[in-house]
Amino acid sequence: MSPQNLKISIDPAAADAPFEQVRAQIADQARDGRLPVGHKLPTVRGLAEELGLAANTVAKSYRALEADGVIETRGRNGSFIAAVGDAADKEAAAAAADYARRAHRLGLDRRAALAAVEEALRATYETGT
């Protein structure tokens, strides 16, 4: 692990579970470029020991990050930061299309559908959940 690159801190008093704190911090650092594409992450056990967490907690974070396309696991070679932008953009576009179809089926007009999205975004981004 390159300590100058990966910076994770766990707040035991936070509302988010430790696995979510690890997941969110790695995802944020990958998205803003602090963890460049191809950066090798520490092993699950190594990071768990460093953070004082159970290995299963870190493994759950890594699985979620892999499912989100943030990291890729290359077997025994380890886990690496993936090209996040493309995967995140594609997933967001697919989710938006699914939402638009569902809102239309529910009979919402464009203004009501957009208002629901804006409210959900406001709630999510302002509260950080």
PDB file of C-alpha atoms in Angstrom:
ATOM      1  CA  MET A   1       0.000   0.000   0.000  1.00  0.00           C
ATOM      2  CA  SER A   2       1.113   3.527  -0.696  1.00  0.00           C
ATOM      3  CA  PRO A   3       0.257   5.407   2.493  1.00  0.00           C
ATOM      4  CA  GLN A   4       0.579   8.754   0.719  1.00  0.00           C
ATOM      5  CA  ASN A   5      -2.290   7.783  -1.595  1.00  0.00           C
ATOM      6  CA  LEU A   6      -4.874   5.795   0.360  1.00  0.00           C
ATOM      7  CA  LYS A   7      -6.302   7.722   3.297  1.00  0.00           C
ATOM      8  CA  ILE A   8      -9.102   6.080   5.244  1.00  0.00           C
ATOM      9  CA  SER A   9     -10.366   6.874   8.693  1.00  0.00           C
ATOM     10  CA  ILE A  10     -13.168   5.133  10.517  1.00  0.00           C
ATOM     11  CA  ASP A  11     -15.467   7.107  12.785  1.00  0.00           C
ATOM     12  CA  PRO A  12     -17.052   4.678  15.265  1.00  0.00           C
ATOM     13  CA  ALA A  13     -19.694   7.300  16.124  1.00  0.00           C
ATOM     14  CA  ALA A  14     -20.760   7.829  12.499  1.00  0.00           C
ATOM     15  CA  ALA A  15     -24.209   6.814  11.324  1.00  0.00           C
ATOM     16  CA  ASP A  16     -22.701   4.785   8.470  1.00  0.00           C
ATOM     17  CA  ALA A  17     -21.376   1.303   9.201  1.00  0.00           C
ATOM     18  CA  PRO A  18     -17.590   0.846   8.973  1.00  0.00           C
ATOM     19  CA  PHE A  19     -17.835  -1.140   5.710  1.00  0.00           C
ATOM     20  CA  GLU A  20     -19.784   1.763   4.150  1.00  0.00           C
ATOM     21  CA  GLN A  21     -17.219   4.278   5.420  1.00  0.00           C
ATOM     22  CA  VAL A  22     -14.416   2.265   3.774  1.00  0.00           C
ATOM     23  CA  ARG A  23     -16.421   1.850   0.566  1.00  0.00           C
ATOM     24  CA  ALA A  24     -17.356   5.524   0.343  1.00  0.00           C
ATOM     25  CA  GLN A  25     -13.854   6.812   1.075  1.00  0.00           C
ATOM     26  CA  ILE A  26     -12.200   4.571  -1.513  1.00  0.00           C
ATOM     27  CA  ALA A  27     -14.885   5.426  -4.087  1.00  0.00           C
ATOM     28  CA  ASP A  28     -14.508   9.166  -3.423  1.00  0.00           C
ATOM     29  CA  GLN A  29     -10.714   8.995  -3.704  1.00  0.00           C
ATOM     30  CA  ALA A  30     -10.975   7.027  -6.954  1.00  0.00           C
ATOM     31  CA  ARG A  31     -13.488   9.465  -8.456  1.00  0.00           C
ATOM     32  CA  ASP A  32     -11.506  12.588  -7.631  1.00  0.00           C
ATOM     33  CA  GLY A  33      -8.197  11.116  -8.798  1.00  0.00           C
ATOM     34  CA  ARG A  34      -6.419  10.799  -5.453  1.00  0.00           C
ATOM     35  CA  LEU A  35      -6.314   7.059  -6.209  1.00  0.00           C
ATOM     36  CA  PRO A  36      -5.368   6.790  -9.876  1.00  0.00           C
ATOM     37  CA  VAL A  37      -6.554   4.074 -12.221  1.00  0.00           C
ATOM     38  CA  GLY A  38      -4.382   1.013 -11.688  1.00  0.00           C
ATOM     39  CA  HIS A  39      -3.468   1.870  -8.090  1.00  0.00           C
ATOM     40  CA  LYS A  40      -3.081  -1.361  -6.141  1.00  0.00           C
ATOM     41  CA  LEU A  41      -5.131  -1.487  -2.972  1.00  0.00           C
ATOM     42  CA  PRO A  42      -3.885  -3.178   0.171  1.00  0.00           C
ATOM     43  CA  THR A  43      -4.984  -6.719   0.834  1.00  0.00           C
ATOM     44  CA  VAL A  44      -8.225  -7.184   2.717  1.00  0.00           C
ATOM     45  CA  ARG A  45      -6.343  -8.416   5.761  1.00  0.00           C
ATOM     46  CA  GLY A  46      -3.737  -5.690   5.560  1.00  0.00           C
ATOM     47  CA  LEU A  47      -6.289  -2.897   5.417  1.00  0.00           C
ATOM     48  CA  ALA A  48      -8.419  -4.546   8.105  1.00  0.00           C
ATOM     49  CA  GLU A  49      -5.437  -4.701  10.460  1.00  0.00           C
ATOM     50  CA  GLU A  50      -4.451  -1.118   9.715  1.00  0.00           C
ATOM     51  CA  LEU A  51      -7.981   0.157  10.393  1.00  0.00           C
ATOM     52  CA  GLY A  52      -8.689  -2.133  13.335  1.00  0.00           C
ATOM     53  CA  LEU A  53     -11.592  -3.796  11.538  1.00  0.00           C
ATOM     54  CA  ALA A  54     -12.568  -7.382  10.885  1.00  0.00           C
ATOM     55  CA  ALA A  55     -11.380  -8.774   7.570  1.00  0.00           C
ATOM     56  CA  ASN A  56     -14.997  -9.527   6.625  1.00  0.00           C
ATOM     57  CA  THR A  57     -15.834  -5.827   6.987  1.00  0.00           C
ATOM     58  CA  VAL A  58     -13.157  -4.784   4.503  1.00  0.00           C
ATOM     59  CA  ALA A  59     -14.015  -7.717   2.218  1.00  0.00           C
ATOM     60  CA  LYS A  60     -17.637  -6.500   2.131  1.00  0.00           C
ATOM     61  CA  SER A  61     -16.402  -3.025   1.139  1.00  0.00           C
ATOM     62  CA  TYR A  62     -14.227  -4.451  -1.627  1.00  0.00           C
ATOM     63  CA  ARG A  63     -17.118  -6.567  -2.950  1.00  0.00           C
ATOM     64  CA  ALA A  64     -19.380  -3.506  -3.064  1.00  0.00           C
ATOM     65  CA  LEU A  65     -16.667  -1.461  -4.790  1.00  0.00           C
ATOM     66  CA  GLU A  66     -16.176  -4.215  -7.345  1.00  0.00           C
ATOM     67  CA  ALA A  67     -19.931  -4.447  -7.972  1.00  0.00           C
ATOM     68  CA  ASP A  68     -19.973  -0.663  -8.523  1.00  0.00           C
ATOM     69  CA  GLY A  69     -17.073  -0.879 -10.989  1.00  0.00           C
ATOM     70  CA  VAL A  70     -14.763   1.192  -8.795  1.00  0.00           C
ATOM     71  CA  ILE A  71     -12.209  -1.570  -8.325  1.00  0.00           C
ATOM     72  CA  GLU A  72     -11.300  -4.731 -10.155  1.00  0.00           C
ATOM     73  CA  THR A  73      -9.905  -7.823  -8.524  1.00  0.00           C
ATOM     74  CA  ARG A  74      -7.273  -9.752 -10.431  1.00  0.00           C
ATOM     75  CA  GLY A  75      -7.214 -12.955  -8.439  1.00  0.00           C
ATOM     76  CA  ARG A  76      -4.004 -13.443  -6.515  1.00  0.00           C
ATOM     77  CA  ASN A  77      -2.564 -10.251  -8.003  1.00  0.00           C
ATOM     78  CA  GLY A  78      -4.847  -8.147  -5.819  1.00  0.00           C
ATOM     79  CA  SER A  79      -7.403  -5.383  -6.182  1.00  0.00           C
ATOM     80  CA  PHE A  80      -6.849  -2.279  -8.281  1.00  0.00           C
ATOM     81  CA  ILE A  81      -8.648   0.983  -8.965  1.00  0.00           C
ATOM     82  CA  ALA A  82     -10.630   0.597 -12.202  1.00  0.00           C
ATOM     83  CA  ALA A  83     -11.507   3.263 -14.752  1.00  0.00           C
ATOM     84  CA  VAL A  84     -14.392   4.602 -12.658  1.00  0.00           C
ATOM     85  CA  GLY A  85     -15.789   7.270 -14.933  1.00  0.00           C
ATOM     86  CA  ASP A  86     -17.037   5.037 -17.706  1.00  0.00           C
ATOM     87  CA  ALA A  87     -18.643   2.457 -15.419  1.00  0.00           C
ATOM     88  CA  ALA A  88     -20.227   5.078 -13.176  1.00  0.00           C
ATOM     89  CA  ASP A  89     -21.534   7.091 -16.139  1.00  0.00           C
ATOM     90  CA  LYS A  90     -23.047   3.997 -17.762  1.00  0.00           C
ATOM     91  CA  GLU A  91     -24.670   2.840 -14.522  1.00  0.00           C
ATOM     92  CA  ALA A  92     -26.068   6.307 -13.819  1.00  0.00           C
ATOM     93  CA  ALA A  93     -27.494   6.543 -17.348  1.00  0.00           C
ATOM     94  CA  ALA A  94     -29.123   3.116 -17.012  1.00  0.00           C
ATOM     95  CA  ALA A  95     -30.622   4.039 -13.629  1.00  0.00           C
ATOM     96  CA  ALA A  96     -31.933   7.328 -15.041  1.00  0.00           C
ATOM     97  CA  ALA A  97     -33.533   5.543 -17.996  1.00  0.00           C
ATOM     98  CA  ASP A  98     -35.155   3.000 -15.669  1.00  0.00           C
ATOM     99  CA  TYR A  99     -36.498   5.791 -13.485  1.00  0.00           C
ATOM    100  CA  ALA A 100     -37.855   7.743 -16.471  1.00  0.00           C
ATOM    101  CA  ARG A 101     -39.738   4.687 -17.767  1.00  0.00           C
ATOM    102  CA  ARG A 102     -41.158   3.923 -14.321  1.00  0.00           C
ATOM    103  CA  ALA A 103     -42.239   7.533 -13.695  1.00  0.00           C
ATOM    104  CA  HIS A 104     -43.960   7.556 -17.082  1.00  0.00           C
ATOM    105  CA  ARG A 105     -45.773   4.269 -16.304  1.00  0.00           C
ATOM    106  CA  LEU A 106     -46.912   5.777 -12.992  1.00  0.00           C
ATOM    107  CA  GLY A 107     -48.493   8.652 -14.901  1.00  0.00           C
ATOM    108  CA  LEU A 108     -46.154  11.393 -13.693  1.00  0.00           C
ATOM    109  CA  ASP A 109     -45.662  14.277 -16.066  1.00  0.00           C
ATOM    110  CA  ARG A 110     -42.132  15.455 -16.861  1.00  0.00           C
ATOM    111  CA  ARG A 111     -42.224  18.234 -14.248  1.00  0.00           C
ATOM    112  CA  ALA A 112     -43.331  15.891 -11.430  1.00  0.00           C
ATOM    113  CA  ALA A 113     -40.760  13.252 -12.410  1.00  0.00           C
ATOM    114  CA  LEU A 114     -37.982  15.835 -12.458  1.00  0.00           C
ATOM    115  CA  ALA A 115     -39.110  17.285  -9.116  1.00  0.00           C
ATOM    116  CA  ALA A 116     -38.919  13.811  -7.547  1.00  0.00           C
ATOM    117  CA  VAL A 117     -35.365  13.380  -8.851  1.00  0.00           C
ATOM    118  CA  GLU A 118     -34.298  16.810  -7.651  1.00  0.00           C
ATOM    119  CA  GLU A 119     -35.702  16.117  -4.179  1.00  0.00           C
ATOM    120  CA  ALA A 120     -33.955  12.735  -4.002  1.00  0.00           C
ATOM    121  CA  LEU A 121     -30.658  14.283  -5.111  1.00  0.00           C
ATOM    122  CA  ARG A 122     -31.006  17.124  -2.617  1.00  0.00           C
ATOM    123  CA  ALA A 123     -31.718  14.719   0.218  1.00  0.00           C
ATOM    124  CA  THR A 124     -28.857  12.427  -0.744  1.00  0.00           C
ATOM    125  CA  TYR A 125     -26.182  15.023  -1.410  1.00  0.00           C
ATOM    126  CA  GLU A 126     -27.064  17.285   1.509  1.00  0.00           C
ATOM    127  CA  THR A 127     -27.174  14.492   4.068  1.00  0.00           C
ATOM    128  CA  GLY A 128     -24.407  12.413   2.469  1.00  0.00           C
ATOM    129  CA  THR A 129     -26.466   9.215   2.424  1.00  0.00           C
TER     130      THR A 129
END
